[in-house]
mmCIF file of C-alpha atoms in Angstrom:
data_model
loop_
_atom_site.group_PDB
_atom_site.id
_atom_site.type_symbol
_atom_site.label_atom_id
_atom_site.label_comp_id
_atom_site.label_asym_id
_atom_site.label_seq_id
_atom_site.Cartn_x
_atom_site.Cartn_y
_atom_site.Cartn_z
ATOM 1 C CA UNK A 81 0.252 20.705 3.233
ATOM 2 C CA UNK A 82 -3.735 21.829 2.609
ATOM 3 C CA UNK A 83 -2.724 24.524 1.054
ATOM 4 C CA UNK A 84 -0.897 23.332 -1.495
ATOM 5 C CA UNK A 85 -2.979 19.895 -1.683
ATOM 6 C CA UNK A 86 -5.613 21.893 -2.295
ATOM 7 C CA UNK A 87 -4.135 23.738 -5.263
ATOM 8 C CA UNK A 88 -3.418 20.173 -7.150
ATOM 9 C CA UNK A 89 -6.559 18.376 -5.852
ATOM 10 C CA UNK A 90 -8.863 20.839 -4.629
ATOM 11 C CA UNK A 91 -12.122 17.787 -3.722
ATOM 12 C CA UNK A 92 -11.899 13.957 -4.099
ATOM 13 C CA UNK A 93 -13.435 13.574 -7.588
ATOM 14 C CA UNK A 94 -15.112 9.906 -8.687
ATOM 15 C CA UNK A 95 -13.187 11.239 -11.827
ATOM 16 C CA UNK A 96 -9.744 10.752 -9.998
ATOM 17 C CA UNK A 97 -7.241 8.776 -9.923
ATOM 18 C CA UNK A 98 -8.447 6.127 -8.360
ATOM 19 C CA UNK A 99 -6.675 2.817 -7.561
ATOM 20 C CA UNK A 100 -8.601 0.932 -4.976
ATOM 21 C CA UNK A 101 -10.865 3.882 -3.528
ATOM 22 C CA UNK A 102 -7.918 5.498 -3.043
ATOM 23 C CA UNK A 103 -7.132 9.174 -5.164
ATOM 24 C CA UNK A 104 -3.813 9.295 -5.796
ATOM 25 C CA UNK A 105 -3.963 12.277 -7.163
ATOM 26 C CA UNK A 106 -4.714 13.969 -3.757
ATOM 27 C CA UNK A 107 -2.841 11.294 -1.795
ATOM 28 C CA UNK A 108 0.986 11.915 -4.167
ATOM 29 C CA UNK A 109 -0.153 15.188 -3.577
ATOM 30 C CA UNK A 110 0.149 15.056 0.277
ATOM 31 C CA UNK A 111 3.223 12.828 -0.128
ATOM 32 C CA UNK A 112 5.150 15.165 -2.360
ATOM 33 C CA UNK A 113 4.145 18.684 -0.379
ATOM 34 C CA UNK A 114 5.336 16.715 3.066
ATOM 35 C CA UNK A 115 8.948 15.605 0.583
ATOM 36 C CA UNK A 116 9.305 19.218 0.146
ATOM 37 C CA UNK A 117 8.747 20.721 3.612
ATOM 38 C CA UNK A 118 9.168 17.590 6.251
ATOM 39 C CA UNK A 119 7.291 20.100 8.626
ATOM 40 C CA UNK A 120 3.833 19.507 7.152
ATOM 41 C CA UNK A 121 4.468 16.033 8.635
ATOM 42 C CA UNK A 122 4.313 16.241 12.020
ATOM 43 C CA UNK A 123 1.047 15.787 13.470
ATOM 44 C CA UNK A 124 -0.583 16.344 16.986
ATOM 45 C CA UNK A 125 -3.935 14.226 17.330
ATOM 46 C CA UNK A 126 -6.114 14.758 20.066
ATOM 47 C CA UNK A 127 -9.001 13.387 21.933
ATOM 48 C CA UNK A 128 -11.191 14.206 24.875
ATOM 49 C CA UNK A 129 -13.035 11.927 27.518
ATOM 50 C CA UNK A 130 -15.660 12.056 29.914
ATOM 51 C CA UNK A 131 -16.559 9.977 32.506
ATOM 52 C CA UNK A 132 -20.425 9.239 32.473
ATOM 53 C CA UNK A 133 -19.970 6.873 35.551
ATOM 54 C CA UNK A 134 -19.143 3.877 36.437
ATOM 55 C CA UNK A 135 -17.295 1.901 33.697
ATOM 56 C CA UNK A 136 -19.847 4.062 30.848
ATOM 57 C CA UNK A 137 -17.325 6.622 29.350
ATOM 58 C CA UNK A 138 -17.147 8.987 25.463
ATOM 59 C CA UNK A 139 -13.865 9.887 23.728
ATOM 60 C CA UNK A 140 -14.726 12.828 21.102
ATOM 61 C CA UNK A 141 -12.058 14.137 18.791
ATOM 62 C CA UNK A 142 -12.696 16.619 17.057
ATOM 63 C CA UNK A 143 -9.612 17.554 14.831
ATOM 64 C CA UNK A 144 -5.884 17.325 14.979
ATOM 65 C CA UNK A 145 -2.753 19.710 13.934
ATOM 66 C CA UNK A 146 -0.662 18.563 10.885
ATOM 67 C CA UNK A 147 0.564 20.947 7.887
ATOM 68 C CA UNK A 148 0.907 23.841 10.595
ATOM 69 C CA UNK A 149 -2.497 24.572 10.946
ATOM 70 C CA UNK A 150 -5.810 23.331 12.764
ATOM 71 C CA UNK A 151 -7.679 21.083 10.329
ATOM 72 C CA UNK A 152 -10.929 20.361 12.226
ATOM 73 C CA UNK A 153 -12.945 17.563 11.365
ATOM 74 C CA UNK A 154 -15.987 17.894 9.216
ATOM 75 C CA UNK A 155 -17.705 15.860 12.081
ATOM 76 C CA UNK A 156 -17.181 15.324 15.915
ATOM 77 C CA UNK A 157 -17.109 10.950 16.550
ATOM 78 C CA UNK A 158 -17.796 10.340 19.639
ATOM 79 C CA UNK A 159 -16.874 6.811 20.916
ATOM 80 C CA UNK A 160 -18.577 4.955 23.513
ATOM 81 C CA UNK A 161 -16.402 3.004 25.727
ATOM 82 C CA UNK A 162 -18.687 0.381 28.542
ATOM 83 C CA UNK A 163 -17.535 -3.338 30.205
ATOM 84 C CA UNK A 164 -19.397 -6.355 29.845
ATOM 85 C CA UNK A 165 -21.546 -6.953 32.941
ATOM 86 C CA UNK A 166 -19.185 -9.505 34.375
ATOM 87 C CA UNK A 167 -17.001 -6.227 34.745
ATOM 88 C CA UNK A 168 -19.710 -4.477 36.807
ATOM 89 C CA UNK A 169 -20.433 -1.923 33.514
ATOM 90 C CA UNK A 170 -23.525 -2.596 31.323
ATOM 91 C CA UNK A 171 -22.532 -3.367 28.297
ATOM 92 C CA UNK A 172 -23.648 -0.187 26.529
ATOM 93 C CA UNK A 173 -20.094 0.089 24.249
ATOM 94 C CA UNK A 174 -17.041 -1.752 23.160
ATOM 95 C CA UNK A 175 -14.549 -2.012 25.955
ATOM 96 C CA UNK A 176 -11.125 -0.139 26.059
ATOM 97 C CA UNK A 177 -8.893 -3.070 24.792
ATOM 98 C CA UNK A 178 -11.378 -3.914 21.998
ATOM 99 C CA UNK A 179 -10.979 -0.438 21.046
ATOM 100 C CA UNK A 180 -7.436 -0.613 20.556
ATOM 101 C CA UNK A 181 -8.075 -4.026 18.599
ATOM 102 C CA UNK A 182 -10.016 -1.380 16.659
ATOM 103 C CA UNK A 183 -7.456 0.726 16.164
ATOM 104 C CA UNK A 184 -5.110 -2.145 14.861
ATOM 105 C CA UNK A 185 -7.408 -2.892 12.319
ATOM 106 C CA UNK A 186 -8.113 0.235 10.436
ATOM 107 C CA UNK A 187 -4.655 1.052 10.692
ATOM 108 C CA UNK A 188 -3.501 -2.133 9.601
ATOM 109 C CA UNK A 189 -6.234 -1.846 6.813
ATOM 110 C CA UNK A 190 -5.446 1.899 5.692
ATOM 111 C CA UNK A 191 -1.858 1.071 5.661
ATOM 112 C CA UNK A 192 -1.786 -1.308 3.293
ATOM 113 C CA UNK A 193 -4.406 -0.648 0.529
ATOM 114 C CA UNK A 194 -3.448 3.216 0.696
ATOM 115 C CA UNK A 195 0.831 1.993 0.159
ATOM 116 C CA UNK A 196 -0.708 -0.828 -2.377
ATOM 117 C CA UNK A 197 -2.328 1.965 -5.053
ATOM 118 C CA UNK A 198 0.200 4.024 -5.082
ATOM 119 C CA UNK A 199 2.614 0.766 -6.497
ATOM 120 C CA UNK A 200 -0.198 0.043 -8.640
ATOM 121 C CA UNK A 201 -1.449 -3.456 -6.220
ATOM 122 C CA UNK A 202 -4.754 -3.279 -7.268
ATOM 123 C CA UNK A 203 -7.247 -4.986 -4.374
ATOM 124 C CA UNK A 204 -11.022 -5.916 -4.398
ATOM 125 C CA UNK A 205 -11.637 -7.225 -1.475
ATOM 126 C CA UNK A 206 -10.097 -7.174 2.067
ATOM 127 C CA UNK A 207 -10.847 -8.289 5.729
ATOM 128 C CA UNK A 208 -9.421 -9.457 9.059
ATOM 129 C CA UNK A 209 -9.830 -11.293 11.988
ATOM 130 C CA UNK A 210 -7.940 -10.555 15.125
ATOM 131 C CA UNK A 211 -7.455 -12.329 18.994
ATOM 132 C CA UNK A 212 -5.760 -10.191 21.355
ATOM 133 C CA UNK A 213 -4.754 -12.550 24.794
ATOM 134 C CA UNK A 214 -5.149 -10.705 28.543
ATOM 135 C CA UNK A 215 -4.619 -11.971 31.464
ATOM 136 C CA UNK A 216 -6.590 -9.704 33.906
ATOM 137 C CA UNK A 217 -5.099 -11.122 36.768
ATOM 138 C CA UNK A 218 -3.071 -7.956 36.330
ATOM 139 C CA UNK A 219 -5.574 -5.621 35.892
ATOM 140 C CA UNK A 220 -7.478 -7.031 38.706
ATOM 141 C CA UNK A 221 -4.057 -6.691 41.084
ATOM 142 C CA UNK A 222 -4.253 -10.280 41.633
ATOM 143 C CA UNK A 223 -0.726 -11.585 40.194
ATOM 144 C CA UNK A 224 1.917 -8.334 40.512
ATOM 145 C CA UNK A 225 4.075 -11.114 37.766
ATOM 146 C CA UNK A 226 1.403 -10.399 34.961
ATOM 147 C CA UNK A 227 1.622 -7.910 32.664
ATOM 148 C CA UNK A 228 -1.852 -5.871 32.796
ATOM 149 C CA UNK A 229 -1.294 -5.909 28.581
ATOM 150 C CA UNK A 230 -1.985 -7.190 25.847
ATOM 151 C CA UNK A 231 0.979 -10.188 25.526
ATOM 152 C CA UNK A 232 -0.367 -11.622 21.725
ATOM 153 C CA UNK A 233 -1.790 -9.914 19.372
ATOM 154 C CA UNK A 234 -2.737 -12.230 16.153
ATOM 155 C CA UNK A 235 -4.709 -10.751 13.297
ATOM 156 C CA UNK A 236 -5.447 -12.612 9.753
ATOM 157 C CA UNK A 237 -6.658 -10.827 6.382
ATOM 158 C CA UNK A 238 -8.417 -12.435 3.617
ATOM 159 C CA UNK A 239 -7.426 -10.529 0.499
ATOM 160 C CA UNK A 240 -9.275 -10.812 -2.168
ATOM 161 C CA UNK A 241 -5.873 -9.530 -5.239
ATOM 162 C CA UNK A 242 -3.427 -11.910 -7.487
ATOM 163 C CA UNK A 243 -1.834 -14.120 -5.558
ATOM 164 C CA UNK A 244 1.582 -12.382 -6.311
ATOM 165 C CA UNK A 245 0.864 -10.137 -4.007
ATOM 166 C CA UNK A 246 0.382 -11.373 -1.021
ATOM 167 C CA UNK A 247 4.042 -11.158 0.745
ATOM 168 C CA UNK A 248 4.829 -7.631 -0.268
ATOM 169 C CA UNK A 249 0.787 -6.596 1.165
ATOM 170 C CA UNK A 250 1.954 -8.294 4.299
ATOM 171 C CA UNK A 251 5.572 -6.523 4.120
ATOM 172 C CA UNK A 252 3.301 -3.062 3.231
ATOM 173 C CA UNK A 253 1.636 -3.626 6.788
ATOM 174 C CA UNK A 254 5.008 -2.403 8.905
ATOM 175 C CA UNK A 255 4.498 1.073 7.639
ATOM 176 C CA UNK A 256 0.836 1.128 10.262
ATOM 177 C CA UNK A 257 1.365 3.748 12.583
ATOM 178 C CA UNK A 258 -0.893 1.576 15.407
ATOM 179 C CA UNK A 259 1.138 -1.511 14.807
ATOM 180 C CA UNK A 260 4.328 0.251 15.012
ATOM 181 C CA UNK A 261 2.974 1.658 18.133
ATOM 182 C CA UNK A 262 1.801 -0.940 19.798
ATOM 183 C CA UNK A 263 4.955 -3.290 18.267
ATOM 184 C CA UNK A 264 7.677 -0.616 19.705
ATOM 185 C CA UNK A 265 6.235 0.767 22.231
ATOM 186 C CA UNK A 266 5.629 5.073 23.515
ATOM 187 C CA UNK A 267 6.202 7.848 26.162
ATOM 188 C CA UNK A 268 3.300 7.863 27.856
ATOM 189 C CA UNK A 269 2.586 11.239 30.395
ATOM 190 C CA UNK A 270 0.302 11.518 32.485
ATOM 191 C CA UNK A 271 -0.896 14.331 34.807
ATOM 192 C CA UNK A 272 -3.898 14.437 37.489
ATOM 193 C CA UNK A 273 -5.320 17.887 38.744
ATOM 194 C CA UNK A 274 -8.337 18.770 40.653
ATOM 195 C CA UNK A 275 -11.107 21.051 39.430
ATOM 196 C CA UNK B 190 -16.700 -16.950 36.344
ATOM 197 C CA UNK B 191 -19.957 -16.180 34.736
ATOM 198 C CA UNK B 192 -21.474 -18.660 36.692
ATOM 199 C CA UNK B 193 -19.903 -18.122 40.298
ATOM 200 C CA UNK B 194 -20.830 -14.428 39.827
ATOM 201 C CA UNK B 195 -24.395 -14.738 38.971
ATOM 202 C CA UNK B 196 -24.587 -16.729 42.364
ATOM 203 C CA UNK B 197 -23.378 -13.659 44.365
ATOM 204 C CA UNK B 198 -25.224 -10.985 41.825
ATOM 205 C CA UNK B 199 -27.508 -11.819 39.497
ATOM 206 C CA UNK B 200 -28.054 -8.682 37.884
ATOM 207 C CA UNK B 201 -26.733 -5.349 37.939
ATOM 208 C CA UNK B 202 -29.162 -3.925 41.003
ATOM 209 C CA UNK B 203 -29.462 0.069 41.812
ATOM 210 C CA UNK B 204 -29.493 -1.636 45.401
ATOM 211 C CA UNK B 205 -26.128 -2.534 44.951
ATOM 212 C CA UNK B 206 -23.348 -1.134 46.542
ATOM 213 C CA UNK B 207 -22.388 1.768 44.097
ATOM 214 C CA UNK B 208 -19.056 3.636 44.500
ATOM 215 C CA UNK B 209 -18.331 6.353 41.502
ATOM 216 C CA UNK B 210 -21.519 4.077 40.163
ATOM 217 C CA UNK B 211 -19.349 0.800 39.800
ATOM 218 C CA UNK B 212 -21.529 -2.095 41.202
ATOM 219 C CA UNK B 213 -19.285 -4.022 44.010
ATOM 220 C CA UNK B 214 -20.914 -6.366 44.673
ATOM 221 C CA UNK B 215 -20.033 -7.279 41.321
ATOM 222 C CA UNK B 216 -16.965 -6.775 40.876
ATOM 223 C CA UNK B 217 -15.474 -7.546 43.638
ATOM 224 C CA UNK B 218 -17.137 -11.550 43.005
ATOM 225 C CA UNK B 219 -15.828 -11.525 39.640
ATOM 226 C CA UNK B 220 -11.893 -10.732 41.681
ATOM 227 C CA UNK B 221 -13.126 -13.271 44.251
ATOM 228 C CA UNK B 222 -13.681 -15.722 41.749
ATOM 229 C CA UNK B 223 -10.651 -15.164 39.504
ATOM 230 C CA UNK B 224 -8.787 -15.381 42.789
ATOM 231 C CA UNK B 225 -9.635 -18.823 43.445
ATOM 232 C CA UNK B 226 -9.475 -19.663 40.013
ATOM 233 C CA UNK B 227 -6.298 -18.026 37.621
ATOM 234 C CA UNK B 228 -7.685 -19.488 34.967
ATOM 235 C CA UNK B 229 -10.463 -17.726 34.519
ATOM 236 C CA UNK B 230 -8.685 -14.224 34.231
ATOM 237 C CA UNK B 231 -6.842 -15.478 30.961
ATOM 238 C CA UNK B 232 -8.971 -13.620 28.316
ATOM 239 C CA UNK B 233 -8.790 -13.679 24.953
ATOM 240 C CA UNK B 234 -10.579 -10.060 23.014
ATOM 241 C CA UNK B 235 -12.123 -10.196 19.540
ATOM 242 C CA UNK B 236 -12.487 -8.202 16.559
ATOM 243 C CA UNK B 237 -13.799 -8.610 12.895
ATOM 244 C CA UNK B 238 -13.016 -5.578 10.023
ATOM 245 C CA UNK B 239 -14.037 -5.088 6.928
ATOM 246 C CA UNK B 240 -12.791 -3.272 4.148
ATOM 247 C CA UNK B 241 -15.070 -0.719 2.625
ATOM 248 C CA UNK B 242 -12.654 0.825 0.126
ATOM 249 C CA UNK B 243 -10.523 3.544 -0.037
ATOM 250 C CA UNK B 244 -9.645 4.304 4.016
ATOM 251 C CA UNK B 245 -13.248 3.439 5.008
ATOM 252 C CA UNK B 246 -13.414 0.541 7.187
ATOM 253 C CA UNK B 247 -15.437 -1.391 9.724
ATOM 254 C CA UNK B 248 -14.660 -3.512 13.047
ATOM 255 C CA UNK B 249 -17.330 -5.227 14.546
ATOM 256 C CA UNK B 250 -17.032 -6.808 18.005
ATOM 257 C CA UNK B 251 -18.959 -9.111 18.925
ATOM 258 C CA UNK B 252 -17.824 -11.097 22.176
ATOM 259 C CA UNK B 253 -14.979 -12.430 24.158
ATOM 260 C CA UNK B 254 -13.347 -15.267 25.711
ATOM 261 C CA UNK B 255 -13.446 -15.041 29.496
ATOM 262 C CA UNK B 256 -14.087 -16.743 32.304
ATOM 263 C CA UNK B 257 -13.346 -20.621 30.367
ATOM 264 C CA UNK B 258 -16.384 -19.812 27.976
ATOM 265 C CA UNK B 259 -17.674 -17.395 25.521
ATOM 266 C CA UNK B 260 -18.953 -14.414 26.530
ATOM 267 C CA UNK B 261 -20.944 -12.328 23.805
ATOM 268 C CA UNK B 262 -21.795 -8.726 24.084
ATOM 269 C CA UNK B 263 -25.053 -7.797 24.187
ATOM 270 C CA UNK B 264 -24.906 -6.245 21.459
ATOM 271 C CA UNK B 265 -22.733 -6.211 18.417
ATOM 272 C CA UNK B 266 -20.830 -2.825 18.230
ATOM 273 C CA UNK B 267 -19.210 -1.272 14.771
ATOM 274 C CA UNK B 268 -16.613 1.258 14.948
ATOM 275 C CA UNK B 269 -16.373 2.634 11.258
ATOM 276 C CA UNK B 270 -12.660 4.013 10.656
ATOM 277 C CA UNK B 271 -11.869 6.709 8.391
ATOM 278 C CA UNK B 272 -9.077 9.541 7.138
ATOM 279 C CA UNK B 273 -8.939 13.085 6.982
ATOM 280 C CA UNK B 274 -9.517 14.972 3.067
ATOM 281 C CA UNK B 275 -5.893 14.967 3.331
ATOM 282 C CA UNK B 276 -5.164 11.991 3.916
ATOM 283 C CA UNK B 277 -7.344 11.168 0.671
ATOM 284 C CA UNK B 278 -10.225 9.907 2.650
ATOM 285 C CA UNK B 279 -14.040 10.977 2.773
ATOM 286 C CA UNK B 280 -13.539 11.948 6.465
ATOM 287 C CA UNK B 281 -16.451 9.859 7.854
ATOM 288 C CA UNK B 282 -15.172 8.355 10.573
ATOM 289 C CA UNK B 283 -12.429 8.467 13.333
ATOM 290 C CA UNK B 284 -9.216 7.555 12.052
ATOM 291 C CA UNK B 285 -7.305 5.204 13.487
ATOM 292 C CA UNK B 286 -4.647 6.448 15.557
ATOM 293 C CA UNK B 287 -7.530 8.575 17.017
ATOM 294 C CA UNK B 288 -9.302 5.606 17.956
ATOM 295 C CA UNK B 289 -6.044 4.663 19.677
ATOM 296 C CA UNK B 290 -6.175 7.369 21.995
ATOM 297 C CA UNK B 291 -9.675 7.078 22.421
ATOM 298 C CA UNK B 292 -9.047 3.403 23.270
ATOM 299 C CA UNK B 293 -6.268 4.843 26.127
ATOM 300 C CA UNK B 294 -8.646 7.551 27.687
ATOM 301 C CA UNK B 295 -11.169 4.939 27.896
ATOM 302 C CA UNK B 296 -9.393 2.184 29.774
ATOM 303 C CA UNK B 297 -6.958 4.697 31.979
ATOM 304 C CA UNK B 298 -10.644 6.620 32.726
ATOM 305 C CA UNK B 299 -12.652 3.080 33.977
ATOM 306 C CA UNK B 300 -8.869 2.109 35.315
ATOM 307 C CA UNK B 301 -9.144 5.051 37.883
ATOM 308 C CA UNK B 302 -12.968 4.727 38.611
ATOM 309 C CA UNK B 303 -12.957 0.649 39.416
ATOM 310 C CA UNK B 304 -9.749 1.040 41.478
ATOM 311 C CA UNK B 305 -10.700 4.037 43.373
ATOM 312 C CA UNK B 306 -13.933 2.084 44.226
ATOM 313 C CA UNK B 307 -12.724 -1.184 45.212
ATOM 314 C CA UNK B 308 -10.507 1.537 47.738
ATOM 315 C CA UNK B 309 -13.202 3.450 49.042
ATOM 316 C CA UNK B 310 -12.234 7.014 47.153
ATOM 317 C CA UNK B 311 -15.143 8.777 45.659
ATOM 318 C CA UNK B 312 -15.293 9.900 42.591
ATOM 319 C CA UNK B 313 -18.213 13.052 41.442
ATOM 320 C CA UNK B 314 -16.482 14.127 38.218
ATOM 321 C CA UNK B 315 -13.506 12.920 35.519
ATOM 322 C CA UNK B 316 -12.890 14.246 32.230
ATOM 323 C CA UNK B 317 -9.746 14.389 30.533
ATOM 324 C CA UNK B 318 -7.828 15.910 27.174
ATOM 325 C CA UNK B 319 -5.000 13.861 24.716
ATOM 326 C CA UNK B 320 -1.925 14.669 22.600
ATOM 327 C CA UNK B 321 0.048 12.705 21.136
ATOM 328 C CA UNK B 322 2.756 13.465 18.302
ATOM 329 C CA UNK B 323 3.268 11.303 14.693
ATOM 330 C CA UNK B 324 5.204 12.411 12.357
ATOM 331 C CA UNK B 325 4.273 10.930 9.296
ATOM 332 C CA UNK B 326 7.098 11.010 6.823
ATOM 333 C CA UNK B 327 7.796 7.446 8.451
ATOM 334 C CA UNK B 328 3.824 6.260 7.551
ATOM 335 C CA UNK B 329 4.541 7.935 3.712
ATOM 336 C CA UNK B 330 8.006 6.357 3.756
ATOM 337 C CA UNK B 331 9.833 9.704 2.777
ATOM 338 C CA UNK B 332 12.512 9.037 6.575
ATOM 339 C CA UNK B 333 13.649 5.646 7.103
ATOM 340 C CA UNK B 334 14.907 6.991 11.018
ATOM 341 C CA UNK B 335 11.594 8.442 11.725
ATOM 342 C CA UNK B 336 9.147 6.426 13.573
ATOM 343 C CA UNK B 337 5.919 5.511 12.083
ATOM 344 C CA UNK B 338 3.931 5.048 14.941
ATOM 345 C CA UNK B 339 3.317 7.645 18.048
ATOM 346 C CA UNK B 340 6.469 8.909 19.929
ATOM 347 C CA UNK B 341 4.820 11.002 22.909
ATOM 348 C CA UNK B 342 1.045 10.888 23.899
ATOM 349 C CA UNK B 343 0.123 13.104 27.134
ATOM 350 C CA UNK B 344 -3.056 13.231 28.900
ATOM 351 C CA UNK B 345 -3.788 15.218 31.793
ATOM 352 C CA UNK B 346 -7.007 14.672 33.409
ATOM 353 C CA UNK B 347 -8.969 16.405 36.143
ATOM 354 C CA UNK B 348 -11.012 14.772 39.050
ATOM 355 C CA UNK B 349 -14.098 16.004 41.125
ATOM 356 C CA UNK B 350 -13.297 14.146 44.088
ATOM 357 C CA UNK B 351 -11.282 15.562 47.210
ATOM 358 C CA UNK B 352 -7.609 16.429 46.515
ATOM 359 C CA UNK B 353 -5.708 14.404 48.957
ATOM 360 C CA UNK B 354 -6.874 11.869 46.242
ATOM 361 C CA UNK B 355 -5.665 12.904 43.650
ATOM 362 C CA UNK B 356 -1.480 11.150 43.905
ATOM 363 C CA UNK B 357 -2.894 7.483 44.662
ATOM 364 C CA UNK B 358 -5.486 7.862 41.623
ATOM 365 C CA UNK B 359 -2.013 8.810 39.276
ATOM 366 C CA UNK B 360 -1.059 5.547 40.588
ATOM 367 C CA UNK B 361 -4.006 3.829 39.691
ATOM 368 C CA UNK B 362 -3.692 4.660 36.373
ATOM 369 C CA UNK B 363 -1.230 2.384 36.354
ATOM 370 C CA UNK B 364 -3.376 -0.773 36.142
ATOM 371 C CA UNK B 365 -4.674 0.099 33.171
ATOM 372 C CA UNK B 366 -3.689 -2.762 30.241
ATOM 373 C CA UNK B 367 -4.339 -0.348 27.238
ATOM 374 C CA UNK B 368 -1.462 1.856 28.857
ATOM 375 C CA UNK B 369 0.619 -1.068 29.328
ATOM 376 C CA UNK B 370 0.155 -2.289 26.147
ATOM 377 C CA UNK B 371 1.144 1.114 25.129
ATOM 378 C CA UNK B 372 3.820 1.751 27.145
ATOM 379 C CA UNK B 373 5.392 -2.254 27.236
ATOM 380 C CA UNK B 374 4.707 -2.922 24.147
ATOM 381 C CA UNK B 375 3.719 -6.125 22.462
ATOM 382 C CA UNK B 376 3.665 -8.662 20.351
ATOM 383 C CA UNK B 377 1.797 -8.799 17.140
ATOM 384 C CA UNK B 378 1.849 -11.384 14.501
ATOM 385 C CA UNK B 379 0.300 -11.160 11.695
ATOM 386 C CA UNK B 380 -1.327 -13.432 8.214
ATOM 387 C CA UNK B 381 -2.312 -12.974 4.905
ATOM 388 C CA UNK B 382 -4.032 -15.519 2.879
ATOM 389 C CA UNK B 383 -5.806 -15.221 -0.881
ATOM 390 C CA UNK B 384 -9.749 -15.061 -1.066
#
């Protein structure tokens, strides 16, 4: 896919066909390449995490597999997680369930913006607020009947665009991979070995 | 809860009862306070997100609701998300589905470490590798039958601890709120309004 795309749009350029800041030449090149060879769409995203003691740990992302090849990020991204003091942490980073909200907000935003661009729907600005409920009686093991994770997440988007577009934007949010993962659930397998 | 905890353990102290770097005086103070008044365990985590054009957006976390009160973080945390160039981004941040992996890694790590500490299980070091499958034929709308989100996530932990502890640590991973959210699913409601 990278090769095919590079042939069509070697660099993201100011002179590209930009809608909502999305270079449609690049995006549609990717879409066309995958339409021609669906195997190119199979991605494996990856991360590593290192514990730094207590509730402090860091996740590093360096690259992913897609388009039948390893694709390195142009830099490593490090995400530090911690817990607030009432959960015995030093509050040096967002906590894991806040990272989950950031993943959701970012994913729906990007999904709406990109799918809107492809459909010629112009967005001038966009922001969102999220709130999610967790009763930590579950996590702490104080109540077996209390779910340990989020039971409800609410998101409110405010979008500067033609009012006629709002309903369609809401429909486009349904393309979001993180939204779908959270609402549909996914299989997670865990292995633990000594070192 | 904060008040109750502050009475018991005003500051996280070097002289505290530390296991795995977790101050058990603080953690068990929180557990006891919630055991006495389960309402204290009901939390609402929050985030805001602002779109910066194209696939670039930033999530900010400032505080949360818990223990029947607003609890500010000691600093704001900003998480920048972007997409790699083949998805028409500038690769200036981890992408949203990578943030999801970071949330999962951080949450299982913290859950295992804290629950192990309470049980007197000592961990000397801990790291993990994650990989998750997404076929972006779903996200791109090229295949209606392809799930848009993760279909499978695999995590491998390597832990420096007594070998006898490994099986129990795996069981303790089941307390993770993010793990439970991903495997059980959650309700997500979306509102969109003009600005």
